[in-house]
XYZ file of N, CA and C in Angstrom:
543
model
N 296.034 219.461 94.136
C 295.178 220.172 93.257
C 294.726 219.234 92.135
N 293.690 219.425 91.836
C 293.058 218.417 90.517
C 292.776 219.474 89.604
N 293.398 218.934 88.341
C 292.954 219.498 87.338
C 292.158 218.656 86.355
N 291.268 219.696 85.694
C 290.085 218.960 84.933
C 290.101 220.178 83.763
N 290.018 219.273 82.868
C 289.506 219.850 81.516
C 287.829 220.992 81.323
N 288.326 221.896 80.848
C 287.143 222.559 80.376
C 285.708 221.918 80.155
N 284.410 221.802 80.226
C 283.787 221.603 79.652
C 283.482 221.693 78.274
N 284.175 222.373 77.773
C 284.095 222.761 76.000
C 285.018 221.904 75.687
N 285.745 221.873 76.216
C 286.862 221.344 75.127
C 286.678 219.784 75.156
N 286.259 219.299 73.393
C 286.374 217.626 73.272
C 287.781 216.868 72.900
N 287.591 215.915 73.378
C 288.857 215.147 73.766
C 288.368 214.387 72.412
N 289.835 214.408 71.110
C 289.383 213.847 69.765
C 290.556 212.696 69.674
N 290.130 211.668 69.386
C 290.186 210.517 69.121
C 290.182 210.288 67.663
N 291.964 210.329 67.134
C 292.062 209.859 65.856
C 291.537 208.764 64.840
N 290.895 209.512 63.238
C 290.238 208.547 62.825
C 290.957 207.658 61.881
N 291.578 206.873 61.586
C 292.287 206.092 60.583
C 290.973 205.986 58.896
N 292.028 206.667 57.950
C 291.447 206.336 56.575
C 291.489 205.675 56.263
N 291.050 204.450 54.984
C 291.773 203.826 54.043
C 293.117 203.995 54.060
N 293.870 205.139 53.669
C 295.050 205.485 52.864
C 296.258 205.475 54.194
N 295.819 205.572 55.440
C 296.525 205.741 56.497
C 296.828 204.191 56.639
N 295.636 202.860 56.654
C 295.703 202.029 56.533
C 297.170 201.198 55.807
N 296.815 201.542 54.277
C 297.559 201.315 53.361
C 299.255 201.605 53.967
N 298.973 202.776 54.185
C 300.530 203.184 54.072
C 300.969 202.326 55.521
N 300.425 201.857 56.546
C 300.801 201.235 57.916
C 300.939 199.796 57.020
N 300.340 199.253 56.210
C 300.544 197.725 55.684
C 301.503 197.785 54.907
N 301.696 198.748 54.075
C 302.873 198.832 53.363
C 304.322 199.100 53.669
N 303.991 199.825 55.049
C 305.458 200.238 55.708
C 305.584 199.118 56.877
N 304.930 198.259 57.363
C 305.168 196.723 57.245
C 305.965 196.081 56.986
N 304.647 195.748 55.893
C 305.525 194.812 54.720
C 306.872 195.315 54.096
N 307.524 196.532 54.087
C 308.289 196.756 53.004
C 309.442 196.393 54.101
N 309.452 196.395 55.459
C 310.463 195.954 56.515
C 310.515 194.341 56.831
N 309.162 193.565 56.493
C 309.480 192.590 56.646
C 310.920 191.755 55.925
N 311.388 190.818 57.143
C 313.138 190.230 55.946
C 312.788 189.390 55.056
N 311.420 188.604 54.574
C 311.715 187.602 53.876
C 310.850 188.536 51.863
N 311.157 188.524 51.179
C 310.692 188.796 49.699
C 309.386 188.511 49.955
N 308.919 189.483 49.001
C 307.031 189.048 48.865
C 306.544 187.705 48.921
N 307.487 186.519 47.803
C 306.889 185.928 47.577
C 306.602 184.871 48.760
N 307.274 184.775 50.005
C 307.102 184.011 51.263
C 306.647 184.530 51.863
N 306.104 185.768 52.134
C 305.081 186.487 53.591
C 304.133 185.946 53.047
N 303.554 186.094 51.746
C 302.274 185.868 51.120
C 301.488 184.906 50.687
N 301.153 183.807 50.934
C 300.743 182.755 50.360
C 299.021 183.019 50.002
N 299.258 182.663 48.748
C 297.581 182.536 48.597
C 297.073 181.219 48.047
N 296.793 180.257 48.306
C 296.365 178.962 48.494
C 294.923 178.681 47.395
N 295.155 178.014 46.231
C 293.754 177.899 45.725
C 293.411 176.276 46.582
N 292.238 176.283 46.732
C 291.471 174.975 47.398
C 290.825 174.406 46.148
N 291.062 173.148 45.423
C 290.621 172.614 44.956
C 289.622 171.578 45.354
N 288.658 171.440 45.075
C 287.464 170.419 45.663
C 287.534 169.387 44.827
N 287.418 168.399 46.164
C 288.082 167.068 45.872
C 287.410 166.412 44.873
N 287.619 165.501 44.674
C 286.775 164.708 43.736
C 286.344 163.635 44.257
N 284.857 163.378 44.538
C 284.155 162.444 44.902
C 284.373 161.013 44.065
N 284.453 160.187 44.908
C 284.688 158.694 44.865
C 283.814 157.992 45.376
N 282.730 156.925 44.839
C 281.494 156.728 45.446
C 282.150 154.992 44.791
N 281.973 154.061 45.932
C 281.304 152.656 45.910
C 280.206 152.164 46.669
N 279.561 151.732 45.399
C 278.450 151.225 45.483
C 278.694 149.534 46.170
N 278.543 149.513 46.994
C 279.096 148.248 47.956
C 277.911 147.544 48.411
N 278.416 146.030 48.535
C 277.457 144.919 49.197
C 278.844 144.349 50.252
N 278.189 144.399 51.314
C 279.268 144.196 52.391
C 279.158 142.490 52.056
N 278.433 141.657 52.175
C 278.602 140.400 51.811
C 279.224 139.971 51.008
N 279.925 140.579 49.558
C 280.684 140.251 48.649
C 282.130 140.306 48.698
N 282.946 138.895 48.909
C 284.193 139.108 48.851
C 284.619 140.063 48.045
N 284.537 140.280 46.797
C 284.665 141.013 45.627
C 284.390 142.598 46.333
N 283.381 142.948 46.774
C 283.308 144.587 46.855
C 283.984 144.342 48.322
N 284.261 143.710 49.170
C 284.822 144.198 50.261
C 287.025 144.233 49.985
N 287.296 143.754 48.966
C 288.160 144.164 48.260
C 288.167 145.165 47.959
N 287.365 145.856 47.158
C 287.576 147.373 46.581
C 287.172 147.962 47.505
N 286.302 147.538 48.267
C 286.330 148.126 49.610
C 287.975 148.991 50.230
N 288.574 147.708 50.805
C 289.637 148.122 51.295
C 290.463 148.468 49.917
N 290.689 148.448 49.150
C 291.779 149.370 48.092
C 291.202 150.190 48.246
N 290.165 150.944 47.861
C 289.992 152.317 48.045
C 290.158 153.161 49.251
N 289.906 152.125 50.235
C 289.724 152.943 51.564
C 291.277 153.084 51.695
N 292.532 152.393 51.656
C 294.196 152.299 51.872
C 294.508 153.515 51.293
N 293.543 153.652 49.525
C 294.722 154.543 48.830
C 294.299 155.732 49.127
N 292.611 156.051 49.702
C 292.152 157.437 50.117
C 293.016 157.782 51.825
N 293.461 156.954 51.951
C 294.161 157.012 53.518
C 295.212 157.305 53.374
N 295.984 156.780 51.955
C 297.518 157.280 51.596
C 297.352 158.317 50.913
N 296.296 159.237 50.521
C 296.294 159.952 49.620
C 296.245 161.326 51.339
N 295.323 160.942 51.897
C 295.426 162.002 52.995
C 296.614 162.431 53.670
N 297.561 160.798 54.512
C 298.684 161.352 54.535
C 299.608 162.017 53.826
N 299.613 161.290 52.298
C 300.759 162.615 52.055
C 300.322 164.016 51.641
N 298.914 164.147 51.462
C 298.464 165.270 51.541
C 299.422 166.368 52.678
N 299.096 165.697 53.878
C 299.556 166.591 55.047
C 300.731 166.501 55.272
N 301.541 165.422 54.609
C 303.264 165.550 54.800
C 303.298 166.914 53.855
N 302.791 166.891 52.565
C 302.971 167.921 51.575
C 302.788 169.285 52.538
N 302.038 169.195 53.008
C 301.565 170.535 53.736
C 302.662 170.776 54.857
N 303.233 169.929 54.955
C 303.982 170.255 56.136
C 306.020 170.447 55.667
N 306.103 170.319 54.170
C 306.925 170.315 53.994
C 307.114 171.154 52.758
N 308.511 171.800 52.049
C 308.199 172.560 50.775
C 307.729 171.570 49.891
N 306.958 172.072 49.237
C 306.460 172.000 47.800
C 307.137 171.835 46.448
N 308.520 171.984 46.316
C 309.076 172.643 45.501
C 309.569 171.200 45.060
N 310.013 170.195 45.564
C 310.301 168.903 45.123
C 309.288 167.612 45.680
N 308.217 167.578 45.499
C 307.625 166.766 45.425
C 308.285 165.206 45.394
N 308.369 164.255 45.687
C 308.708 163.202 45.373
C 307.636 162.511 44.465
N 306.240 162.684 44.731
C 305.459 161.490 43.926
C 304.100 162.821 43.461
N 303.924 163.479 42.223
C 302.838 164.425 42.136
C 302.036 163.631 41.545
N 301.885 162.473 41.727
C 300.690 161.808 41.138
C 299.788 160.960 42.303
N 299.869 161.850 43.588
C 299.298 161.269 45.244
C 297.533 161.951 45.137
N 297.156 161.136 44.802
C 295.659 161.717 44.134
C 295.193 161.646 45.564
N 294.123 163.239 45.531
C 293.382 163.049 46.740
C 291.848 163.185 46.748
N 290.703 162.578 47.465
C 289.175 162.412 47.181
C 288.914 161.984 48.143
N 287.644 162.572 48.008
C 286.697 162.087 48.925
C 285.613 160.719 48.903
N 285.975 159.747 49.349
C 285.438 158.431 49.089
C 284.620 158.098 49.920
N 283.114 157.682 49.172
C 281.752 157.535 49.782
C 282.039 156.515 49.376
N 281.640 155.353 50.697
C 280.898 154.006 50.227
C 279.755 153.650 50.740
N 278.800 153.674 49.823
C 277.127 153.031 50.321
C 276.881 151.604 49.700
N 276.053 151.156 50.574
C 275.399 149.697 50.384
C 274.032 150.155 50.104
N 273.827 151.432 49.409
C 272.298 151.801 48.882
C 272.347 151.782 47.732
N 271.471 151.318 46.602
C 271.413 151.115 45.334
C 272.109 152.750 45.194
N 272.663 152.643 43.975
C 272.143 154.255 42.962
C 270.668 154.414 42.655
N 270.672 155.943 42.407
C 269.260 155.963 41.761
C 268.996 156.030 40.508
N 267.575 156.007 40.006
C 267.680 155.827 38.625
C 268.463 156.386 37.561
N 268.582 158.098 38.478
C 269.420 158.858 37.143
C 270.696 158.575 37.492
N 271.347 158.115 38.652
C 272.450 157.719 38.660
C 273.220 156.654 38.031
N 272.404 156.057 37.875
C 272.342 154.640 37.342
C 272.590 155.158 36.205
N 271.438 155.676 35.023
C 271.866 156.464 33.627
C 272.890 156.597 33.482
N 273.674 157.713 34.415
C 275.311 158.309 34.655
C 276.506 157.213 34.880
N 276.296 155.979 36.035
C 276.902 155.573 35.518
C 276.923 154.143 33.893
N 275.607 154.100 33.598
C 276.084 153.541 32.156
C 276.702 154.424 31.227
N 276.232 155.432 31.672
C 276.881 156.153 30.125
C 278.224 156.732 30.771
N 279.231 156.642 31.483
C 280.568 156.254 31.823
C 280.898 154.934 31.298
N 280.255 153.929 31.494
C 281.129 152.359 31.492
C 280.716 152.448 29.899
N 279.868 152.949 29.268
C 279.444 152.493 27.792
C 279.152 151.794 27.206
N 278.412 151.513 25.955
C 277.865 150.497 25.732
C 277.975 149.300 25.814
N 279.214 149.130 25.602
C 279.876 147.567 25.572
C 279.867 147.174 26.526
N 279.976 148.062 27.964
C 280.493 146.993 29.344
C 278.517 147.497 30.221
N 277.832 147.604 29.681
C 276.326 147.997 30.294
C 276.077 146.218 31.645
N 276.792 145.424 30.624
C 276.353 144.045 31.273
C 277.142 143.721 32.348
N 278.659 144.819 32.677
C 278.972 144.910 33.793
C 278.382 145.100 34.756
N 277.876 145.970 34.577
C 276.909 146.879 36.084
C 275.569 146.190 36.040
N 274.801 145.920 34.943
C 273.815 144.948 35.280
C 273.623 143.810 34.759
N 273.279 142.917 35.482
C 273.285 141.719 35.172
C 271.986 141.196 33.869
N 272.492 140.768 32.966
C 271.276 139.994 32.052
C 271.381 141.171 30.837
N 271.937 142.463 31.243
C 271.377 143.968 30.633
C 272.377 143.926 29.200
N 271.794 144.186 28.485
C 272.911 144.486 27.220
C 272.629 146.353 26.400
N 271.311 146.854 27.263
C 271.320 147.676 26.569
C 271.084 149.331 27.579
N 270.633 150.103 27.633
C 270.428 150.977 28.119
C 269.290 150.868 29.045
N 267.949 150.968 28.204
C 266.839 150.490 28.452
C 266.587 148.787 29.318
N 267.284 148.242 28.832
C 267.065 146.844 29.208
C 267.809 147.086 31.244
N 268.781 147.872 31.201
C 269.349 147.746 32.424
C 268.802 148.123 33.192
N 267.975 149.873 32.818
C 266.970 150.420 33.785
C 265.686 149.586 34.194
N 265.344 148.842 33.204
C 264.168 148.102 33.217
C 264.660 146.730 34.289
N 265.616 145.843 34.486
C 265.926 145.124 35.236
C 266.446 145.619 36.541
N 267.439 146.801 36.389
C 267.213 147.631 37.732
C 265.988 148.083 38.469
N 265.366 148.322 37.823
C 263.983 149.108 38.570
C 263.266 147.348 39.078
N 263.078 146.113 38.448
C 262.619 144.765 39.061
C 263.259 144.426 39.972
N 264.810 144.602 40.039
C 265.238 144.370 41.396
C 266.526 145.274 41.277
N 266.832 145.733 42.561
C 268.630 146.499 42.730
C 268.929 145.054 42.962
N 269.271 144.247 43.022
C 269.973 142.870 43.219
C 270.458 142.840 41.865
N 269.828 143.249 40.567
C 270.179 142.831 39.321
C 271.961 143.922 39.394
N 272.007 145.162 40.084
C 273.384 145.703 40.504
C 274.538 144.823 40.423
N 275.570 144.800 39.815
C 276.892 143.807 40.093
C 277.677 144.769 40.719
N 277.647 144.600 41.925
C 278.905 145.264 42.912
C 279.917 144.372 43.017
N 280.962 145.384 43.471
C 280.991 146.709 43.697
C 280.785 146.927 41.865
N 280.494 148.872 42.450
C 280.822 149.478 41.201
C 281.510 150.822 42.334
N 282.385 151.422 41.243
C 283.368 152.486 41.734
C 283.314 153.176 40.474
N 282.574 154.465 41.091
C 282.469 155.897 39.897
C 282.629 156.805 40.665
N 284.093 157.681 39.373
C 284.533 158.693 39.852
C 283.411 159.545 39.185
N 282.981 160.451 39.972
C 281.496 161.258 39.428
C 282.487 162.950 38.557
N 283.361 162.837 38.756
C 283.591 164.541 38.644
C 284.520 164.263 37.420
N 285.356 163.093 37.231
C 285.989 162.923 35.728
C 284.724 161.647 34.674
N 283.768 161.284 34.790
C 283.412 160.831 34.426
C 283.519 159.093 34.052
N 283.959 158.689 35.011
C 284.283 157.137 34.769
C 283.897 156.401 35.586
N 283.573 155.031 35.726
C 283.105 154.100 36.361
C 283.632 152.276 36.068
N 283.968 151.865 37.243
C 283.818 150.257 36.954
C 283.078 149.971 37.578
N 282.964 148.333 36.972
C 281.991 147.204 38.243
C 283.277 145.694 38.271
N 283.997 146.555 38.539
C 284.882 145.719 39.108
C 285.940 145.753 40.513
N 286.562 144.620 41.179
C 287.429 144.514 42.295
C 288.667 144.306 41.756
N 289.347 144.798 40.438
C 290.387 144.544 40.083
C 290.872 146.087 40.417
N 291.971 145.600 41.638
C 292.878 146.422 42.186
C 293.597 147.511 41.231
N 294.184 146.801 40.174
C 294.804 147.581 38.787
C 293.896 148.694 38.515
N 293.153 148.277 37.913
C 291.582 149.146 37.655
C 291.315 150.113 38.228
N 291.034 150.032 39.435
C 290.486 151.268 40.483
C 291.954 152.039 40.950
N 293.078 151.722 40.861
C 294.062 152.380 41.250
C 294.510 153.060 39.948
N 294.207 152.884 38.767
C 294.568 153.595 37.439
C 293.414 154.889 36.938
N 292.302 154.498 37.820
C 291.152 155.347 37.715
C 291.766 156.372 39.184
N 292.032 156.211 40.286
C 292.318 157.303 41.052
C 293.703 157.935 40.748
N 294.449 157.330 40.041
C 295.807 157.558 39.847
C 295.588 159.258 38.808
N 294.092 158.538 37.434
C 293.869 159.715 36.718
C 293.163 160.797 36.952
N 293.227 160.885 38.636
C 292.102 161.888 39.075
C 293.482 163.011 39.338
N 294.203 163.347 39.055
C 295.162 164.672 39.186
C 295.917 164.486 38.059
N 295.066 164.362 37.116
C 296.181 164.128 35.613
C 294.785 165.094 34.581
N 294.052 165.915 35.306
C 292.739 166.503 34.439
C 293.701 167.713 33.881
């Protein structure tokens, strides 16, 4: 014999509220074994801080800061992910700065250029360009040639600083102060 449902009669299919919701996440969670504060992680993402060298691959000098930067952004990734992979709670070294490091062999542009003199400041203007002692005078010899550029230069764009130098000390005391903001 087969039996079959009425034509009238609808077959109802429970609707879940909000509040039915709630109380299923909460009666959950309130069984889970470990304390709130380990089911839950909420993770802020900090955005990295850009690291830009301005590089001439022909220059012993920038292919130095070349490789320092490129080692310490490589040591900065690994222990990134050891960190991630281990507690948090004792750190061995919290000063493992991490960024994102651009290196171009393309001039800056003009307003970049601005940005970084007014990082290096008045006094060191004749770093970054050659012959330049002043503001004006640098843009004006930059714009006759990007050759007048003394690479490398290495500017951190997001704390405001810049060299035009391959002194290892230097550029490792400038990424060192990028997790000390």
């Amino acid at each position: 014999m087969i039996y079959s449902y009425p034509k009238t009669a609808k077959r109802q299919t429970p609707k879940l509220q909000i509040d039915d919701i709630i109380s299923i996440h909460a009666l959950y969670y309130s069984s889970y074994p470990f304390p709130d504060s380990h089911h839950v992680s909420i993770q802020q993402h900090k955005t990295l801080d850009i690291v830009t060298l301005f590089h001439k691959a022909g220059s012993p000098a920038s292919v130095r800061a070349a490789t320092v930067l490129k080692q310490a952004s490589a040591n900065a990734t690994e222990s990134a992910t050891e960190d991630q992979a281990s507690d948090h709670s004792h750190q061995t070294n919290p000063h493992r700065p991490d960024f994102e490091l651009n290196i171009t062999e393309d001039p800056p542009t003009a307003d970049q250029l601005k940005t970084i003199l007014e990082y290096v400041g008045k006094n060191k203007i004749s770093s970054v360009i050659k012959g330049a002692t002043t503001e004006n005078e640098a843009l004006k010899k930059f714009k006759e040639s990007a050759d007048n550029l003394k690479r490398p230069v290495v500017v951190d764009w997001n704390n405001g600083k810049a060299i035009a130098s391959d002194n290892e000390s230097e550029i490792l005391k400038m990424l060192n102060q990028l997790n000390d903001k």
